Short mmCIF file of C-alpha atoms in Angstrom, two decimals:
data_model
loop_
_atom_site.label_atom_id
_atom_site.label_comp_id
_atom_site.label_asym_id
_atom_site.label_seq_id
_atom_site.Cartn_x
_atom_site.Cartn_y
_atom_site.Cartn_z
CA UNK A 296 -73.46 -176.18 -48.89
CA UNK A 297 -75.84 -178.29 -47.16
CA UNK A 298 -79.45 -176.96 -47.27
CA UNK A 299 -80.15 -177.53 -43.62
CA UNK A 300 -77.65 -174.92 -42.71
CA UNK A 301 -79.82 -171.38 -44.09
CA UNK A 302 -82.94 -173.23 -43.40
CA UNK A 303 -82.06 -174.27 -40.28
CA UNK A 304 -81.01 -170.49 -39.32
CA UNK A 305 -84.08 -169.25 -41.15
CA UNK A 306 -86.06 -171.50 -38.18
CA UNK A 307 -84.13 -170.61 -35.56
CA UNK A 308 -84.61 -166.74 -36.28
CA UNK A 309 -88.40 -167.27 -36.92
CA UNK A 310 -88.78 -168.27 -33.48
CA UNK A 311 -86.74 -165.91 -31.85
CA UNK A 312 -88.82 -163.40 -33.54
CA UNK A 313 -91.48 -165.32 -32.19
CA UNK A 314 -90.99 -165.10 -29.03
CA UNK A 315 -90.07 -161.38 -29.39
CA UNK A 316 -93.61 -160.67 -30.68
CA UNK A 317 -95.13 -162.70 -28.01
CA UNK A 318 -93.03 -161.50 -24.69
CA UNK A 319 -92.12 -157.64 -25.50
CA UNK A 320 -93.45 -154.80 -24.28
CA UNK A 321 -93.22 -152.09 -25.95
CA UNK A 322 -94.23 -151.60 -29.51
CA UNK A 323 -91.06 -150.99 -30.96
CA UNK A 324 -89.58 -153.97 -30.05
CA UNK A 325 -92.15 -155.79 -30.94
CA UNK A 326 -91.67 -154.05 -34.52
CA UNK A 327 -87.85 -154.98 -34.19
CA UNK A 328 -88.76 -158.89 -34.04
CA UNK A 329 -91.63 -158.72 -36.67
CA UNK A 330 -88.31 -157.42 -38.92
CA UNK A 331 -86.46 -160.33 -37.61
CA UNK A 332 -89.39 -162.84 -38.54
CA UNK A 333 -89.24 -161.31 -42.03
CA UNK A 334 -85.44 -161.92 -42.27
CA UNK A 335 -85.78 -165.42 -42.01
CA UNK A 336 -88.22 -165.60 -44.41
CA UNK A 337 -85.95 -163.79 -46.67
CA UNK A 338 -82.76 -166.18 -46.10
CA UNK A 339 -85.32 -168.73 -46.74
CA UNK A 340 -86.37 -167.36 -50.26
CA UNK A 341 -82.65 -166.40 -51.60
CA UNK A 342 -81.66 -170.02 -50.11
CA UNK A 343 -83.92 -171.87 -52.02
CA UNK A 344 -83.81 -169.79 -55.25
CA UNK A 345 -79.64 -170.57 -55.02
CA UNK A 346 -80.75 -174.31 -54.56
CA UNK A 347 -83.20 -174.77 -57.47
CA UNK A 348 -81.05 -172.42 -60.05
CA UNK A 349 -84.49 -170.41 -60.81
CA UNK A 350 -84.34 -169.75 -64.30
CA UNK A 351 -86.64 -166.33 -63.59
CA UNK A 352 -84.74 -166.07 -59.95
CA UNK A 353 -88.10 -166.16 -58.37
CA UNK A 354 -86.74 -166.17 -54.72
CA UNK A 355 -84.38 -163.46 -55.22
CA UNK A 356 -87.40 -161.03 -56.77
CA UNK A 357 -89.43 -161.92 -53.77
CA UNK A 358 -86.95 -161.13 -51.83
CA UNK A 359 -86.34 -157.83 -53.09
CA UNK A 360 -89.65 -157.16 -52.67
CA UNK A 361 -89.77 -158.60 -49.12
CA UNK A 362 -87.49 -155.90 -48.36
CA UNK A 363 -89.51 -153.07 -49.94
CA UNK A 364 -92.56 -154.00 -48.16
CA UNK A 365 -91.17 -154.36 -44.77
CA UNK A 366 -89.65 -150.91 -45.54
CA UNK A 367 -93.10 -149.34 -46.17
CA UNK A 368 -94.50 -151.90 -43.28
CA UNK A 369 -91.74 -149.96 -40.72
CA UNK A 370 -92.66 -146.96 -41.31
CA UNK A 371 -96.18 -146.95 -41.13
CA UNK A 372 -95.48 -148.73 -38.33
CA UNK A 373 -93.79 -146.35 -36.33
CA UNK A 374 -96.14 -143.29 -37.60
CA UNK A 375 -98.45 -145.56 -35.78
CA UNK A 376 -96.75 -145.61 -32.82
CA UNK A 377 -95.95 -142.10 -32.67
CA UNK A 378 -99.69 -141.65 -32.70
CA UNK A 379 -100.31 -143.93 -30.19
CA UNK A 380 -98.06 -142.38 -28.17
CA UNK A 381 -99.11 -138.96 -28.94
CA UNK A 382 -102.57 -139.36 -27.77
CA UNK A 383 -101.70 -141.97 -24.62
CA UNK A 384 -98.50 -141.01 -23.15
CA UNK A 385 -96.82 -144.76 -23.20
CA UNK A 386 -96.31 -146.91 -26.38
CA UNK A 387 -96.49 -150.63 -23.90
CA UNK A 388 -99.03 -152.66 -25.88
CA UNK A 389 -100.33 -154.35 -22.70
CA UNK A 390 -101.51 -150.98 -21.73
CA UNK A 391 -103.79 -150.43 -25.45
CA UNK A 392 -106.60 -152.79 -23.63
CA UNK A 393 -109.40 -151.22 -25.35
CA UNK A 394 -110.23 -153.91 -27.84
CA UNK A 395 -109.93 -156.85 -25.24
CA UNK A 396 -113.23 -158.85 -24.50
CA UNK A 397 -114.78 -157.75 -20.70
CA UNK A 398 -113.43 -154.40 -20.86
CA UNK A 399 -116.94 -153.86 -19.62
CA UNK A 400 -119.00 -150.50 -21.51
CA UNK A 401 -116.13 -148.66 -23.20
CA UNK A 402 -116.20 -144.66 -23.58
CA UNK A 403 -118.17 -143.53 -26.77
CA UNK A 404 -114.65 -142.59 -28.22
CA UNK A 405 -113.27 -146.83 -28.33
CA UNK A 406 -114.46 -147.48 -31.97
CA UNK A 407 -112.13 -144.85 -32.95
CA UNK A 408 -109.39 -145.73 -31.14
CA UNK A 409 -110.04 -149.75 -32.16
CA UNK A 410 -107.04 -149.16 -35.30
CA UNK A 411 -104.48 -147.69 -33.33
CA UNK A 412 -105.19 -150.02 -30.23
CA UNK A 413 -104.78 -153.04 -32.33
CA UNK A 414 -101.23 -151.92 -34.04
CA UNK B 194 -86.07 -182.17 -57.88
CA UNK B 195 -84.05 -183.56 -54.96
CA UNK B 196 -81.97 -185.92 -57.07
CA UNK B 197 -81.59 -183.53 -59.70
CA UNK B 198 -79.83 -180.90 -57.83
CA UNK B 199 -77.71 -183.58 -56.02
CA UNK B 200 -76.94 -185.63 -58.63
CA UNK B 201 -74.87 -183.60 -60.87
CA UNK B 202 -72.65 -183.23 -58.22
CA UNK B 203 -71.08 -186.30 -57.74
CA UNK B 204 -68.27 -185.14 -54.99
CA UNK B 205 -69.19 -186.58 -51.72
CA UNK B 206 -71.07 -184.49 -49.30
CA UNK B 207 -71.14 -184.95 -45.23
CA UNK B 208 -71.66 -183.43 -41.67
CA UNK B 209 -68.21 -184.51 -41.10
CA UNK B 210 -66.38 -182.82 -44.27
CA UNK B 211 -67.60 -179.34 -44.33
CA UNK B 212 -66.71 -177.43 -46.54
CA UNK B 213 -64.68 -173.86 -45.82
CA UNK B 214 -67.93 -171.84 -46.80
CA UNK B 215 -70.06 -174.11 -44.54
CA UNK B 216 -68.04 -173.70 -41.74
CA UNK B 217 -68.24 -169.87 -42.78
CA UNK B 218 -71.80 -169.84 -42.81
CA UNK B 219 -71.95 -171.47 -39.72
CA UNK B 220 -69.51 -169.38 -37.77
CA UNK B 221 -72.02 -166.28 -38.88
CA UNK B 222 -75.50 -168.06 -38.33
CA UNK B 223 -74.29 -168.43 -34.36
CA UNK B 224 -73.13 -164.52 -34.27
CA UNK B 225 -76.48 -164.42 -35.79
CA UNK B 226 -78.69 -165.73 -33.37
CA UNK B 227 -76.94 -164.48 -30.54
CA UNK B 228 -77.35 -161.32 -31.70
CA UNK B 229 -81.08 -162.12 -32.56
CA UNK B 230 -81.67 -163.52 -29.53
CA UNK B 231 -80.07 -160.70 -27.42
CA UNK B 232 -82.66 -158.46 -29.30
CA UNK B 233 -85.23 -160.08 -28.30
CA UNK B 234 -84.13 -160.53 -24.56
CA UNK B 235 -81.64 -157.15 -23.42
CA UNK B 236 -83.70 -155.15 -21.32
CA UNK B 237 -81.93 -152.05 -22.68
CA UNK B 238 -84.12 -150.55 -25.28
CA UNK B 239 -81.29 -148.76 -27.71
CA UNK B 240 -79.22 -151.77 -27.32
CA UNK B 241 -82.22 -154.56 -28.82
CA UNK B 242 -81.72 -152.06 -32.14
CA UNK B 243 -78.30 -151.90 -31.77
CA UNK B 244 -77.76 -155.68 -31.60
CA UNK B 245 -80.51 -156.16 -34.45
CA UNK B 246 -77.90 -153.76 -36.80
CA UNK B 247 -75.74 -157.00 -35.63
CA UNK B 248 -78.08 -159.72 -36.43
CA UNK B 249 -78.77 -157.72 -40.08
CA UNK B 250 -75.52 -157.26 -41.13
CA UNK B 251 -74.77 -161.34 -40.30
CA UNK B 252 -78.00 -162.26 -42.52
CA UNK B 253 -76.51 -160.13 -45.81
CA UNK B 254 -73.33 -161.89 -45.06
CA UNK B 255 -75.18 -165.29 -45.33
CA UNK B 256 -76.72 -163.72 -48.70
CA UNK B 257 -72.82 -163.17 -49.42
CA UNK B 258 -72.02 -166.83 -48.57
CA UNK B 259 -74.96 -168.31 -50.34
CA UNK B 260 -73.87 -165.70 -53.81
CA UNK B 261 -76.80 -163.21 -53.54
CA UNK B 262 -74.56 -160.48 -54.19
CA UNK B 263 -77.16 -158.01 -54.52
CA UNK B 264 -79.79 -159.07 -52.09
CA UNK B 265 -76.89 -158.59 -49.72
CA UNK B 266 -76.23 -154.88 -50.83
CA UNK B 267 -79.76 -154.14 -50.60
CA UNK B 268 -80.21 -155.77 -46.67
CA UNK B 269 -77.18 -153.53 -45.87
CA UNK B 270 -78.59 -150.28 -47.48
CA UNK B 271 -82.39 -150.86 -46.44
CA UNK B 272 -82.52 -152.90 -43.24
CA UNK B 273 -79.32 -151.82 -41.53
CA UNK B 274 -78.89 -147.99 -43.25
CA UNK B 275 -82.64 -147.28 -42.96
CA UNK B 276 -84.75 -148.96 -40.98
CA UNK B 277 -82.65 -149.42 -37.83
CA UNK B 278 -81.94 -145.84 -37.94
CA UNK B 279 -86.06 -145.34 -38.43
CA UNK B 280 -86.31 -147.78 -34.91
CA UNK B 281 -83.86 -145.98 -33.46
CA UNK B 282 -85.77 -142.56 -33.75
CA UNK B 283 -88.64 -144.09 -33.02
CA UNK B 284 -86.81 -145.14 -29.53
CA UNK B 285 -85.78 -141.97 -29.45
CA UNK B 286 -89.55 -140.06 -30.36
CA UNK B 287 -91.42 -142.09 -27.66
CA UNK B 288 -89.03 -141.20 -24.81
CA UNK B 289 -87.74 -144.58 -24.47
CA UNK B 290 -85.28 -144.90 -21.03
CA UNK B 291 -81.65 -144.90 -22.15
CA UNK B 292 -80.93 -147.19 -18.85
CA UNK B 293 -82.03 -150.48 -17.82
CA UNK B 294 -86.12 -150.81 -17.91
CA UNK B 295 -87.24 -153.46 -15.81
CA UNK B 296 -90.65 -153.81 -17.89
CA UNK B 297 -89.65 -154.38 -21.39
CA UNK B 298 -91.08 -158.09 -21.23
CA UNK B 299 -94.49 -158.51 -20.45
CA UNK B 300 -95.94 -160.99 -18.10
CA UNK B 301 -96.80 -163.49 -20.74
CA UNK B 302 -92.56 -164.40 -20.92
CA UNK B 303 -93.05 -168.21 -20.15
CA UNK B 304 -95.61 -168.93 -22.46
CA UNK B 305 -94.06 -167.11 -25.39
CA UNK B 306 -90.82 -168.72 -24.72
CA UNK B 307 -93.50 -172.20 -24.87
CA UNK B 308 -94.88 -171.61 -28.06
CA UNK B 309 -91.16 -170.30 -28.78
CA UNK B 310 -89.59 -173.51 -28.38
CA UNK B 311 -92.51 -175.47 -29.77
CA UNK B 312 -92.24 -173.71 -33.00
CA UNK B 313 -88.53 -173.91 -33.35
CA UNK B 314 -88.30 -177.66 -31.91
CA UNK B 315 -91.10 -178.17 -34.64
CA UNK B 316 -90.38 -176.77 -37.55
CA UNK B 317 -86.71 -177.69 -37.12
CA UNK B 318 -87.84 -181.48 -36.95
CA UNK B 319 -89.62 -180.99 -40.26
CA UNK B 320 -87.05 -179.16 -42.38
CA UNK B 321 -83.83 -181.34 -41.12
CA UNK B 322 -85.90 -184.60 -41.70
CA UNK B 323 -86.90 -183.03 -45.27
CA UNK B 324 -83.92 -181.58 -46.32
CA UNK B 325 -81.52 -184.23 -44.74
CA UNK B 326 -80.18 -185.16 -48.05
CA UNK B 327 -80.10 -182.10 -50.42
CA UNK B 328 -76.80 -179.89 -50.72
CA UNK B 329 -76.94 -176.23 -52.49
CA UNK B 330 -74.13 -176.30 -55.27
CA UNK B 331 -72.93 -172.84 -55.31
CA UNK B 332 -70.12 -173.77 -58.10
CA UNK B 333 -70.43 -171.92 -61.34
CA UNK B 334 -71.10 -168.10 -61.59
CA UNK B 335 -73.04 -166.46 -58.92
CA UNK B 336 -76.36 -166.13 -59.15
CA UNK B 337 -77.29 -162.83 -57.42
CA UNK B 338 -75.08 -160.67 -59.31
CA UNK B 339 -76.38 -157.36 -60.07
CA UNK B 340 -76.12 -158.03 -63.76
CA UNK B 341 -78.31 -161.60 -63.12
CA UNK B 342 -81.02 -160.06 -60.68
CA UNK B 343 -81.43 -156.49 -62.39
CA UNK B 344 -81.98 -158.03 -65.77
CA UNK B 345 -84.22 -160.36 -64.30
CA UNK B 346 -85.82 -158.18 -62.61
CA UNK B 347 -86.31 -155.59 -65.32
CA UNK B 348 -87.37 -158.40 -67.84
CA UNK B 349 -89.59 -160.37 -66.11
CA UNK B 350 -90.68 -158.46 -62.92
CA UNK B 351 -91.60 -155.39 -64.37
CA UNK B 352 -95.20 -155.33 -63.47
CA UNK B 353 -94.67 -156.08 -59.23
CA UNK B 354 -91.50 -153.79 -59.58
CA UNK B 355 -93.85 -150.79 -60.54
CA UNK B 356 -96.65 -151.72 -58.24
CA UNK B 357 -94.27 -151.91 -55.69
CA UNK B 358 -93.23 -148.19 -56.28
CA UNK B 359 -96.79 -147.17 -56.21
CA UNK B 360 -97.51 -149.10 -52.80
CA UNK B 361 -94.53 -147.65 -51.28
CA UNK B 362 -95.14 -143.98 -52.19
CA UNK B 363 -98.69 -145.20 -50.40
CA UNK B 364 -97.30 -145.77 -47.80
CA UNK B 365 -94.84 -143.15 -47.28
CA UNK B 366 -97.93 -140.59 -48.07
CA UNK B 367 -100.27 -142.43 -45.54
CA UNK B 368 -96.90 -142.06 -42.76
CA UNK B 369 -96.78 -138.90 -43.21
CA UNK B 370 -100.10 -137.78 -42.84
CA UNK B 371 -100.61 -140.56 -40.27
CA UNK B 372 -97.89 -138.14 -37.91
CA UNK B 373 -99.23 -134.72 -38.71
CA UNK B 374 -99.70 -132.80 -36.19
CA UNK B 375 -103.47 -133.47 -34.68
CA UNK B 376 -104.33 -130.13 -34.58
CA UNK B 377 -104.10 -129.96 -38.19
CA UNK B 378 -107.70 -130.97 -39.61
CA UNK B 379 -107.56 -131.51 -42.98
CA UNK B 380 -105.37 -134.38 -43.42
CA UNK B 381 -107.04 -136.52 -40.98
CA UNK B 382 -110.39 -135.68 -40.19
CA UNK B 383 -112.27 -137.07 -36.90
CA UNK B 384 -108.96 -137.52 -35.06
CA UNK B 385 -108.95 -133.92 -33.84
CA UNK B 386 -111.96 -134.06 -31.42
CA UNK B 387 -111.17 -136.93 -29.79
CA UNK B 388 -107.64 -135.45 -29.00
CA UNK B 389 -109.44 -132.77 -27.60
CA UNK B 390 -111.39 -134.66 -25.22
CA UNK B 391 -108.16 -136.78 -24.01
CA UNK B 392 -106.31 -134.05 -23.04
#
């Protein structure tokens, strides 16, 4: 099979994750396309492990692992969220403005808030 | 490296000839990024997960094209079994409108879609002028068997395989005192006063 094919796919989903990241709304979307981003990487990794013959399978471990850690990644994920949500009412990330620059004097409680705002 | 893994191989490769698991692969990679794309654009919140169970399920068929048996196994059981069932309550926790919502992309649309295409248009350039000339020789026995990866994994990946155990009970301990209750002090102290003062 022709490398470009599974790299050229792994590409094409990196950017549509991309551009998921970039243009969605709400936070759970934009944790859909960070798992999308992370797919490609894995179809990169098990591609080129198939093309080089890895005597220790290097690619496929990694990917493997890959997997794992965007398990754990989702979930804290979405406990964040939840929290978010819990103490604001909406889970839209253009609405979590407390970190942004000219926001002006911020109420004594934004240092706190500064983790969940930036998830 | 290049040579090497096109040089024992002397049949003749080109666009023109694919073979039956190219054409395979390709068939899949478009259902693929449709699907992917569709995620990313439907403005019907249930529907972005349920296309992304589509877009999954095509990648571990691409593992199944390319012989990572395993790897493809896994992607079914964790990403499509797990995680898009953990989305999916997630949709479902935050109260997320079953119908059309008008405001699931933000204003910044045109710009990501720039830096969208950039990237793609970009990195595409680089790999196809890279990899122009190298074929994957997926002759012989597979690669990604479960016999193959698990005793490569158990032989020479012991070490990250453990930590990764450790790092995911981590995590699973930090989610679940991350969505405690916040009147509940002990796990998470600080959190509760400033709850009180939002409501």
């Amino acid at each position: 099979m022709h490398l470009i094919y599974p790299a050229g796919l792994a590409v094409l989903l990196f950017s549509t994750g991309v551009y998921g990241v970039l243009a969605r709304r709400n936070a759970i979307l934009v944790l859909m396309s960070v798992e999308l981003m992370l797919n490609a990487v894995n179809l990169n990794l098990v591609a080129f492990d198939v093309w080089l013959r890895d005597t220790l399978h290097a690619g496929q471990a990694l990917t493997l692992f890959t997997i794992a850690i965007a398990a754990a990644e989702i979930g804290i994920g979405l406990a964040i969220v939840l929290a978010v949500y819990r103490n604001r009412g909406t889970s839209d990330i253009d609405k979590l403005r407390d970190t942004a620059e000219g926001s002006g004097p911020d109420d004594p409680a934004a240092p706190a808030q500064k983790a969940e705002a930036a998830a | 490296m290049m040579l090497l893994a096109s040089g024992h191989h002397p049949v003749h490769h080109g666009f023109l000839s694919p073979t039956g698991v190219e054409i395979a692969f390709l068939l899949v990679a478009a259902v693929t990024f449709g699907a992917a794309v569709l995620t990313v654009t439907t403005k019907q919140l249930v529907h972005a997960a349920l296309w992304l169970v589509v877009a999954l399920g095509g990648i571990a068929v691409e593992y199944l094209l390319l012989t990572a048996e395993f790897i493809a196994w896994v992607q079914v059981l964790i990403y499509v079994g797990s995680v898009v069932v953990l989305l999916l309550f997630g949709l479902m926790l935050t109260k997320a409108p079953i119908g059309r919502s008008p405001d699931a992309d933000s204003g910044n649309k045109w710009a990501a879609l720039l830096v969208a295409l950039a990237a793609a248009g970009s990195l595409l350039w680089v790999v196809v002028d890279a990899f122009r000339t190298t074929w994957i020789n997926l002759d012989g026995p597979g690669q990604g068997s479960t016999k193959v990866s698990g005793s490569i994994l158990f032989r020479h990946w012991v070490l990250p395989f453990e930590a990764l155990s450790v790092l995911l009970l981590a995590a699973l301990v930090g989610a679940i005192v991350m969505s405690r209750k916040s009147g509940d002090t002990s796990g998470a102290p600080g959190d509760a006063p400033r709850d009180k003062e939002q409501r």
